[in-house]
mmCIF file of C-alpha atoms in Angstrom:
data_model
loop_
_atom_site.group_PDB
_atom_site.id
_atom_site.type_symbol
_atom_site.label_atom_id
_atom_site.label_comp_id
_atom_site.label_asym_id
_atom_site.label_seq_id
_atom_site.Cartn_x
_atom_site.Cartn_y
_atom_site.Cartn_z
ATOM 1 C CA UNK H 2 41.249 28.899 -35.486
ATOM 2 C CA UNK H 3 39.288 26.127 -36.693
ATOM 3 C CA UNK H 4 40.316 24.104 -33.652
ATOM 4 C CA UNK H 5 39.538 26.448 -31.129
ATOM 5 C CA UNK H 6 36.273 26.797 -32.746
ATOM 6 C CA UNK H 7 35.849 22.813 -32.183
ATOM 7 C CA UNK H 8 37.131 23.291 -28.406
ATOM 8 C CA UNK H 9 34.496 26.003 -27.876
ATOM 9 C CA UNK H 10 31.843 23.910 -29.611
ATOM 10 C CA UNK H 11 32.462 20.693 -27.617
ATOM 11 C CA UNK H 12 32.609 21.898 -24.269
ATOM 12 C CA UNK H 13 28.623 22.633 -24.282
ATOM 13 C CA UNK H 14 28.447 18.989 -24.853
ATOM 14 C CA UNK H 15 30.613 17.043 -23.468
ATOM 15 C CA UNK H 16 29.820 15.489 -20.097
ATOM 16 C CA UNK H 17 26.015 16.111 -20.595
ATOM 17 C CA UNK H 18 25.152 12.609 -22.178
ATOM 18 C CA UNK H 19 25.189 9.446 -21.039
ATOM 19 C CA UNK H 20 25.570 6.122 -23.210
ATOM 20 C CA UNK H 21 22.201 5.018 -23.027
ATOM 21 C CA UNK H 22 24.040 1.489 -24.027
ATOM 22 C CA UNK H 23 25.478 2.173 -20.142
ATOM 23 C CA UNK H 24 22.187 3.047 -18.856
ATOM 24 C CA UNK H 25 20.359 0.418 -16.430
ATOM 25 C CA UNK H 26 17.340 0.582 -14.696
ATOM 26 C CA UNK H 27 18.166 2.953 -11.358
ATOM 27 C CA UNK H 28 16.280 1.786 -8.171
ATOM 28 C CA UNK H 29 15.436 5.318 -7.410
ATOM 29 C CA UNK H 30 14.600 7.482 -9.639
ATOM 30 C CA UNK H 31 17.015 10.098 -10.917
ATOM 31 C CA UNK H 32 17.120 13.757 -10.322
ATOM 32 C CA UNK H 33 16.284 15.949 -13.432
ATOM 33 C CA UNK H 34 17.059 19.580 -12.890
ATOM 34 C CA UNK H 35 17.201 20.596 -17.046
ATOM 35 C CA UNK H 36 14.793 22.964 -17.422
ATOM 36 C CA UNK H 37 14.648 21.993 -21.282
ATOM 37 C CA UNK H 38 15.236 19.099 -22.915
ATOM 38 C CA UNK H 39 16.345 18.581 -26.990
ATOM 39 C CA UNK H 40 14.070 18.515 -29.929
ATOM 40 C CA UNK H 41 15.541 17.638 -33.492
ATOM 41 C CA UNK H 42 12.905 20.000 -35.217
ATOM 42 C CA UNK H 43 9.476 22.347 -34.421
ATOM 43 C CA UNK H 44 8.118 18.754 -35.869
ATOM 44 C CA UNK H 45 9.829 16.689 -33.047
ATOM 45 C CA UNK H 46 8.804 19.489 -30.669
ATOM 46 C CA UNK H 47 5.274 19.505 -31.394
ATOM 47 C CA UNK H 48 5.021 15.863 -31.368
ATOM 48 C CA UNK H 49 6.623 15.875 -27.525
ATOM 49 C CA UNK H 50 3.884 18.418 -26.662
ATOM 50 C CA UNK H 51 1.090 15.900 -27.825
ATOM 51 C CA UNK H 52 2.878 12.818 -26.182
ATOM 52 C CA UNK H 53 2.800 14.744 -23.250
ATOM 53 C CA UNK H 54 6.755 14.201 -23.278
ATOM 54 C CA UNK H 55 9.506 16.444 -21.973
ATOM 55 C CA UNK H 56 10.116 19.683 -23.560
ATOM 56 C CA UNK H 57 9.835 22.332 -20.827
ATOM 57 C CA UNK H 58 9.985 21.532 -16.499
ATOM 58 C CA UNK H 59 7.292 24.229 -16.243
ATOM 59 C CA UNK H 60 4.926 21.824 -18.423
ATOM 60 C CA UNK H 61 6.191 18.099 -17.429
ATOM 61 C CA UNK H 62 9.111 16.815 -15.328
ATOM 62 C CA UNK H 63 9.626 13.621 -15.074
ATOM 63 C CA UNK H 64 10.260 14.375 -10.751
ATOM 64 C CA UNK H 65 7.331 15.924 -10.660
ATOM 65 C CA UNK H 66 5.001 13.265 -12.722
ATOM 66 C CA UNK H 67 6.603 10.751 -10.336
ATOM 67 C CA UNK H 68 5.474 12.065 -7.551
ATOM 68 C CA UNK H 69 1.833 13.323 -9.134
ATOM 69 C CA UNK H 70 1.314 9.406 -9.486
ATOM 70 C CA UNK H 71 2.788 8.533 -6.444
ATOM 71 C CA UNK H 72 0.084 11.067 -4.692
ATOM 72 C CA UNK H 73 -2.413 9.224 -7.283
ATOM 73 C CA UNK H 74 -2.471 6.170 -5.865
ATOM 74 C CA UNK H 75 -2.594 7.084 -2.190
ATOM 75 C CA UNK H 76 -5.712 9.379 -2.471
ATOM 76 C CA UNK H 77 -7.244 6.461 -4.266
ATOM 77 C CA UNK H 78 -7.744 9.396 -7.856
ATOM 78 C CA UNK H 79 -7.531 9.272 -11.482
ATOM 79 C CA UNK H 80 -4.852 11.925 -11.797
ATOM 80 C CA UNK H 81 -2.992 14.500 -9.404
ATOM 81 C CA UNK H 82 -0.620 17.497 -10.232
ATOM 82 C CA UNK H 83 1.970 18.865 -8.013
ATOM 83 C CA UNK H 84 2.419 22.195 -6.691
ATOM 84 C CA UNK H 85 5.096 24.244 -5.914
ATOM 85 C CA UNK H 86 3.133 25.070 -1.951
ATOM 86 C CA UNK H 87 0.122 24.023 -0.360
ATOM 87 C CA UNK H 88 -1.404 27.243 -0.853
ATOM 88 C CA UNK H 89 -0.547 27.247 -4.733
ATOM 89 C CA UNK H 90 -2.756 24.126 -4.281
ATOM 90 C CA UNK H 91 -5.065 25.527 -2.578
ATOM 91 C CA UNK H 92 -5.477 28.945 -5.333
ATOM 92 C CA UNK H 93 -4.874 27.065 -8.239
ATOM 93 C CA UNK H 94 -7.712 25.178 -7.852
ATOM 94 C CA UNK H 95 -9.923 27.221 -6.801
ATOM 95 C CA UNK H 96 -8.997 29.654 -9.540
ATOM 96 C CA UNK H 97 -9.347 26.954 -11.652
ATOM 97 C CA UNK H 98 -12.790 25.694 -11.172
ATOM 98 C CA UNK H 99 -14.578 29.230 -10.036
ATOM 99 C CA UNK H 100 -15.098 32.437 -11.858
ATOM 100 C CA UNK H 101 -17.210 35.704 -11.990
ATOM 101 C CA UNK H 102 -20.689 35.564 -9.940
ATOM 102 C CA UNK H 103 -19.721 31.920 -8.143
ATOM 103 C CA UNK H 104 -20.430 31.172 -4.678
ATOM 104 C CA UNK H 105 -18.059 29.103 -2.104
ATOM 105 C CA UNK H 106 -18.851 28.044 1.038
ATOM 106 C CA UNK H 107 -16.120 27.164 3.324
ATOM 107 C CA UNK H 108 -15.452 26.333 6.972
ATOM 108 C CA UNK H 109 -14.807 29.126 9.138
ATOM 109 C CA UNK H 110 -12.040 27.566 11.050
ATOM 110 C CA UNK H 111 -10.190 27.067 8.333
ATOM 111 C CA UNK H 112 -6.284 27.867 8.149
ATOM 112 C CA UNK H 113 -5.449 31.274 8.318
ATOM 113 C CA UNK H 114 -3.888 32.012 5.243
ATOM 114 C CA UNK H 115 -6.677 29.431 2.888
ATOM 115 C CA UNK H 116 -9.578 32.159 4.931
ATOM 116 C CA UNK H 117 -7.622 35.000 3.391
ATOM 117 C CA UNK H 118 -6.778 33.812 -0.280
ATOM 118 C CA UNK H 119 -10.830 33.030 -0.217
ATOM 119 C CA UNK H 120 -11.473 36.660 1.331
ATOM 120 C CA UNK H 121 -9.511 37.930 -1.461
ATOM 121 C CA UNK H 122 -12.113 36.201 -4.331
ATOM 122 C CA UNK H 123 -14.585 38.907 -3.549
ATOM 123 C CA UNK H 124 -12.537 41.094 -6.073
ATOM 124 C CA UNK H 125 -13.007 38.637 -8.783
ATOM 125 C CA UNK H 126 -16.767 38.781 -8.605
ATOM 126 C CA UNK H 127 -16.342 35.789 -6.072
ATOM 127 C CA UNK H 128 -18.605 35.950 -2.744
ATOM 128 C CA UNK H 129 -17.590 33.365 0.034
ATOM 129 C CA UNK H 130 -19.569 32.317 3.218
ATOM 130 C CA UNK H 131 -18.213 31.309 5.997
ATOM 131 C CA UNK H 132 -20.125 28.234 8.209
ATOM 132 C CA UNK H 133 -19.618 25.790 11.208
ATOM 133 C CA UNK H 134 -18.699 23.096 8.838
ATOM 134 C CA UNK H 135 -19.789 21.279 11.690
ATOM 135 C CA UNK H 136 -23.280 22.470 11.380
ATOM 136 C CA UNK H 137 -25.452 20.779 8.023
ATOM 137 C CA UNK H 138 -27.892 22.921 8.884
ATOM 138 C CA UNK H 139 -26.029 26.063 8.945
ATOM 139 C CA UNK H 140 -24.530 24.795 5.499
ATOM 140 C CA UNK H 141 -27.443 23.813 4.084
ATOM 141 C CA UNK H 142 -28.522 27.238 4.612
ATOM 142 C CA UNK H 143 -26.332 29.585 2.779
ATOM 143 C CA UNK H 144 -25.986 27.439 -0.285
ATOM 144 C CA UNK H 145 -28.017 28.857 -3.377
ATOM 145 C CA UNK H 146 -27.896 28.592 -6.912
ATOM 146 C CA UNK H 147 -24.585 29.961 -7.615
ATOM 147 C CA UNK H 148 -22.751 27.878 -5.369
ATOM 148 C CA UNK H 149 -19.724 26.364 -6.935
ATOM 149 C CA UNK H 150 -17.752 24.571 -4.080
ATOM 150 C CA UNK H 151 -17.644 23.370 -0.661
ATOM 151 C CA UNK H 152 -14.880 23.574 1.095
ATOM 152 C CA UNK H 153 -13.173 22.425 4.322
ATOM 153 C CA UNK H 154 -10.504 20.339 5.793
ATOM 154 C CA UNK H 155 -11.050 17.347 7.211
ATOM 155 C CA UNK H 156 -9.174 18.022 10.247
ATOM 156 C CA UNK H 157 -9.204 22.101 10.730
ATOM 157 C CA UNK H 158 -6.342 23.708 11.378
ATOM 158 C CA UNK H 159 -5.608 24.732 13.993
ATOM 159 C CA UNK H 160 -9.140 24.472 15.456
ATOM 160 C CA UNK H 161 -9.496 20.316 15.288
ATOM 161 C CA UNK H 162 -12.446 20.170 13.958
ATOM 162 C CA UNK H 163 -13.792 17.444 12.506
ATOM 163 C CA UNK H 164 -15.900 17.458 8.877
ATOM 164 C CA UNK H 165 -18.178 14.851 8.327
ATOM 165 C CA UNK H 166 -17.400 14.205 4.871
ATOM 166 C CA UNK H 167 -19.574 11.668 3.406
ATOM 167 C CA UNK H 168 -22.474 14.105 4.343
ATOM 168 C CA UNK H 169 -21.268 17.334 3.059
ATOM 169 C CA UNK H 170 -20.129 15.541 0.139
ATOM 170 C CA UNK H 171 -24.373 14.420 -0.352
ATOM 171 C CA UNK H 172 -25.163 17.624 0.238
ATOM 172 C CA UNK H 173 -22.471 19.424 -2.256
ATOM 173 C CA UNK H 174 -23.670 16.760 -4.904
ATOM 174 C CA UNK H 175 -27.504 17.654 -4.442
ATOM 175 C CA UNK H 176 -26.838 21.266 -5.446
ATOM 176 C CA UNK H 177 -24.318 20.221 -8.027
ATOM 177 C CA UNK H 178 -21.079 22.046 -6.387
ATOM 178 C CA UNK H 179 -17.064 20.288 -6.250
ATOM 179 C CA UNK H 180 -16.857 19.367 -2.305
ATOM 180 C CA UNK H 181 -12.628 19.842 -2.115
ATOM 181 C CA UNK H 182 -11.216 18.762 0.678
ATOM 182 C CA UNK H 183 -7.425 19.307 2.479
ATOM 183 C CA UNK H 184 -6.221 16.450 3.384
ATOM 184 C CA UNK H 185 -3.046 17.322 5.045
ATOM 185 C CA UNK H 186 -3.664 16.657 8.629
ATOM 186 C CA UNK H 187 -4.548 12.962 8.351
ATOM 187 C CA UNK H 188 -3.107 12.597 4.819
ATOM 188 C CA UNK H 189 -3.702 9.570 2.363
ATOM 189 C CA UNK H 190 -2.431 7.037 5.078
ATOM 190 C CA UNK H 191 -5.341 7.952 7.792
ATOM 191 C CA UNK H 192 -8.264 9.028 5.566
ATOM 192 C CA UNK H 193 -9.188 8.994 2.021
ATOM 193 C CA UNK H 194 -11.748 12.124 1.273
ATOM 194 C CA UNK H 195 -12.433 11.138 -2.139
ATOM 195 C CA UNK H 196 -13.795 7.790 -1.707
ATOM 196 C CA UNK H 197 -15.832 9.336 1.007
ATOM 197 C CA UNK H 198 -17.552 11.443 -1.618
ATOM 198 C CA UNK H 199 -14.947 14.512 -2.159
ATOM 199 C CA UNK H 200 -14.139 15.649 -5.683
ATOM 200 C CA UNK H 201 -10.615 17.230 -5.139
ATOM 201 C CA UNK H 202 -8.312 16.347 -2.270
ATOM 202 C CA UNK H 203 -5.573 18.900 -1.722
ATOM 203 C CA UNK H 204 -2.277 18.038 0.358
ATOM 204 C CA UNK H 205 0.262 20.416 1.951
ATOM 205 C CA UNK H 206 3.232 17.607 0.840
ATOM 206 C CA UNK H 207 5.334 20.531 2.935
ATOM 207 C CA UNK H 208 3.674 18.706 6.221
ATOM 208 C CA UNK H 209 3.701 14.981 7.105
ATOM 209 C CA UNK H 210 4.054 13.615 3.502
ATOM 210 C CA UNK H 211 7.698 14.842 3.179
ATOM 211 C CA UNK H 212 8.544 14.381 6.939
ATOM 212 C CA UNK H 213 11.777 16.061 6.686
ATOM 213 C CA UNK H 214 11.321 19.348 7.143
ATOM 214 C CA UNK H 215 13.171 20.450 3.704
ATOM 215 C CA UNK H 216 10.432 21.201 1.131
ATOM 216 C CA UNK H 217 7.390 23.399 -0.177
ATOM 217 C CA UNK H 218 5.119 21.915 -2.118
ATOM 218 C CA UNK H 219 1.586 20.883 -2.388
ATOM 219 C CA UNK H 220 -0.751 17.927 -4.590
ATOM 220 C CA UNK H 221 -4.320 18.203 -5.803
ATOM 221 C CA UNK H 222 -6.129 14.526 -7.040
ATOM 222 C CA UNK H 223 -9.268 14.163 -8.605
ATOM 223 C CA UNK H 224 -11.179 12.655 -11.514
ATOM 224 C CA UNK H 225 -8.917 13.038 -14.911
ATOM 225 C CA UNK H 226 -10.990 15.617 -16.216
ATOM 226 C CA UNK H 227 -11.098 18.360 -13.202
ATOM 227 C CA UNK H 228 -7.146 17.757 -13.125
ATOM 228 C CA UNK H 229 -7.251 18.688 -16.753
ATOM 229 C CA UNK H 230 -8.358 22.015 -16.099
ATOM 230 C CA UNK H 231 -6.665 22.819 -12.762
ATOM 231 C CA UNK H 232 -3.145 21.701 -14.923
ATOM 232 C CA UNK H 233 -4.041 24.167 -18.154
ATOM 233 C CA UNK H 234 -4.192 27.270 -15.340
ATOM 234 C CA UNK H 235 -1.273 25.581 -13.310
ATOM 235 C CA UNK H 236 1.335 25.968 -16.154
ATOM 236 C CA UNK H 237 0.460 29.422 -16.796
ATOM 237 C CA UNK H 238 -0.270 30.949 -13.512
ATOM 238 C CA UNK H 239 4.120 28.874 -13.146
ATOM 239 C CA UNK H 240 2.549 27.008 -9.874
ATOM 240 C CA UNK H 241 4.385 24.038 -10.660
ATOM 241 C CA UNK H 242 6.485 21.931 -8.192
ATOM 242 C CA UNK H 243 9.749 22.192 -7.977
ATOM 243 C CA UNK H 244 11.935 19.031 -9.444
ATOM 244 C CA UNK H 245 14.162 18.698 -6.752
ATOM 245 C CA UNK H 246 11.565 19.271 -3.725
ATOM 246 C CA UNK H 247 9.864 16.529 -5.708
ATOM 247 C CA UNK H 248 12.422 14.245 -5.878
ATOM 248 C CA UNK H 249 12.932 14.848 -1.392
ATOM 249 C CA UNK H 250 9.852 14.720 -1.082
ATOM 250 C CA UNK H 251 8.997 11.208 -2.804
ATOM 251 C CA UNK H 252 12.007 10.029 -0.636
ATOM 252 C CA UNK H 253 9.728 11.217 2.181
ATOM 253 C CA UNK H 254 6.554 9.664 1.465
ATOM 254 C CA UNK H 255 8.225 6.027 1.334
ATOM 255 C CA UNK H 256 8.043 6.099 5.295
ATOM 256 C CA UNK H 257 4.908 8.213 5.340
ATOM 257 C CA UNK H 258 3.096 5.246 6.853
ATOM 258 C CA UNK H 259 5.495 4.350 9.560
ATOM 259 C CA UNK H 260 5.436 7.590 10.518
ATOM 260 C CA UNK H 261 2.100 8.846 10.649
ATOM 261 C CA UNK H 262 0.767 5.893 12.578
ATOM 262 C CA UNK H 263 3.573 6.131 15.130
ATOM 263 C CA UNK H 264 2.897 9.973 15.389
ATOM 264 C CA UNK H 265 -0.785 9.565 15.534
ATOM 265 C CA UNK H 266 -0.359 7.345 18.564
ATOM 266 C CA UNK H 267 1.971 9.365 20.421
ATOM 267 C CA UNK H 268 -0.801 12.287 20.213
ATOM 268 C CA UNK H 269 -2.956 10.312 21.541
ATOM 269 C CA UNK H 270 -0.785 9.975 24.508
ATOM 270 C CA UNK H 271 0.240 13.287 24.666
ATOM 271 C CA UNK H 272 -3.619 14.755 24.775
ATOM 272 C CA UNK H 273 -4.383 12.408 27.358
ATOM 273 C CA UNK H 274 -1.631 13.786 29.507
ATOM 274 C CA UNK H 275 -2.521 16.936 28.691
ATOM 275 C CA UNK H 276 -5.919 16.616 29.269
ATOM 276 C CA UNK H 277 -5.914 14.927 32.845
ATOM 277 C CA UNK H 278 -2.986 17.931 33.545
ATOM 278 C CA UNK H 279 -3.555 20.409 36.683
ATOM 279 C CA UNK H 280 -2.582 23.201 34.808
ATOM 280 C CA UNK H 281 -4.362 22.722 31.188
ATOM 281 C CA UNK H 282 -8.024 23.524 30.648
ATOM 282 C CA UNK H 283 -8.417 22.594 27.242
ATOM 283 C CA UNK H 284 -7.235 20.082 24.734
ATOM 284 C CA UNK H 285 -8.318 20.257 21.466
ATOM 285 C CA UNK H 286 -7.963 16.477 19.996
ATOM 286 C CA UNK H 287 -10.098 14.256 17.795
ATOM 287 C CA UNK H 288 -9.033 11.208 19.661
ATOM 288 C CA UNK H 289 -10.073 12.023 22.976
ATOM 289 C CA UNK H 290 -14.031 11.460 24.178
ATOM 290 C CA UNK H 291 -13.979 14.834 25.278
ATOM 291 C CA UNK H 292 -13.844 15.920 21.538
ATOM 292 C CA UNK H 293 -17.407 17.198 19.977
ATOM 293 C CA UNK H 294 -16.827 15.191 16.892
ATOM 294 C CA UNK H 295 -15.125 12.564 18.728
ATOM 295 C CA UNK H 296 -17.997 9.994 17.589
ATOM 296 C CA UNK H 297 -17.739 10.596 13.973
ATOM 297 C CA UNK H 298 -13.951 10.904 14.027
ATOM 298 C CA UNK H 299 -13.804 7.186 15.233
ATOM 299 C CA UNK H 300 -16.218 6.056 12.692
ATOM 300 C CA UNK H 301 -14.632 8.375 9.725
ATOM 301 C CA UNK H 302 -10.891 7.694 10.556
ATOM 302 C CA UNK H 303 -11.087 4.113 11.935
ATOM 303 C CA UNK H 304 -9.391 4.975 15.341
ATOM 304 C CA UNK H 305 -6.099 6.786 13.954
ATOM 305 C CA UNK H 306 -6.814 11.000 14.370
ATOM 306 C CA UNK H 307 -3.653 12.270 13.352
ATOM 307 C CA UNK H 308 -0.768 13.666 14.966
ATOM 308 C CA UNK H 309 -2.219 16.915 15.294
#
């Protein structure tokens, strides 16, 4: 009886550790799916929760801190976290940094589904306008003293519009609202929105910055202390990436600048074909001179508009 007992006992452990006397240093970084990892004691596990260490996935993974740094240094930030979406990006924040009796204002060509999730703050006490982000004036005009945030993309989809974000980041500033920004049509590699004055930069890491087509998920960067709070709503509204979409999806971002150059470039070409095409009577592209932002997209993106 006693052996069976042992048998029993030892097949929940064996095969789950490694010699860490075998252990080198892998070149890419390993996959870890546990979804809790061994404490001696409460004491050991309350120590790992100060250290920040790894107790829990929905708190910290090491797959997903890897790729909240990785997204760190490309936006140019202090910190990032990593979302399970875009749009979890999108309402997390949001959530995060608004609440009863706030006021957004937001560009009215927006994505679809980021006009609705902002439609739906009303019920919170939450009142949203809706501008030609295009238009300072118009902006300038429906900000008041509750307003919170500014918000737009900085290419719209699936309009093309074009934000000039240096001066609705002065003009956020001046009324001391966030300006938050989705980056996810010229991503990290074509345009940095925080150096240009934005205080959150949100990425759909679904889009170009995987590049394969097999993963959800989304990034937010900005100064250490806004990520603090967005993170303390993340873990318990359970928005948190996924480890193994953010393991692909660092894979992903390693060519992220071979590809988005060579796919801005062949847009280029393709709206240019498009444009001087019999049958087409309107191409909607940043690049082209036609464009009504066209100026300030060649100034703001240095000559690379995206492959959108």
């Amino acid at each position: 009886m006693t052996y069976k007992n042992e048998q029993n006992t030892n097949i929940l452990y064996k095969g789950n550790k490694i010699d860490p006397n075998r252990v080198s240093d892998p070149e890419v970084m390993p996959l870890y799916l546990s979804t809790a990892h061994n404490v001696a004691d409460l004491d050991d596990l309350q120590n790992t929760y100060d250290r920040k260490g790894y107790a829990y996935t929905r708190s910290h993974n090491a797959n997903r801190d890897g790729i909240a740094e990785l997204m760190t240094y490309l936006e140019q930030s202090e910190n990032s976290v990593i979302t399970n979406t875009g749009m979890s990006a999108i309402s997390t924040t949001l959530l995060a940094l608004l609440t009863s009796g706030d006021h957004v204002v937001a560009d009215k060509t927006l994505y679809g589904e980021s006009i609705d999730f902002l439609k739906t703050l009303s019920k919170y006490g939450i009142l949203v306008d809706f501008v030609d982000i295009t238009n300072l004036d118009e902006v300038a005009s429906v900000i008041n003293a509750n307003t919170r945030i500014l918000y737009t993309e900085t290419v719209s989809n699936p309009m093309m519009t074009v934000a000039n974000i240096k001066a609705i980041a002065d003009l956020a500033h001046s009324h001391q609202s966030y300006l938050i920004v989705d980056n996810t049509f010229m991503t990290p590699v074509l345009f940095h929105a925080l150096t240009d004055g934005a205080d959150v930069v949100i990425n759909s890491l679904t889009k170009f910055a995987n590049g394969h087509g097999d993963v959800t998920l989304g990034s937010i960067s900005a100064k250490a202390e806004i990520i603090e709070k967005i993170y303390n709503l993340q873990v318990l509204l359970g928005t948190t990436g996924d480890p193994f979409d953010s393991w692909l999806a660092t894979r992903g971002i390693r060519t992220l600048d071979l590809r988005v150059k060579k796919q801005s470039s062949n847009a280029l070409s393709l709206a240019t074909f498009l444009e001087n095409h019999q049958l087409i009577s309107k191409v909607y592209y940043a690049g082209l001179k036609s464009h009504p932002q066209h100026d300030l997209a060649e100034a703001q993106f240095s000559n690379q508009y995206g492959a959108c």
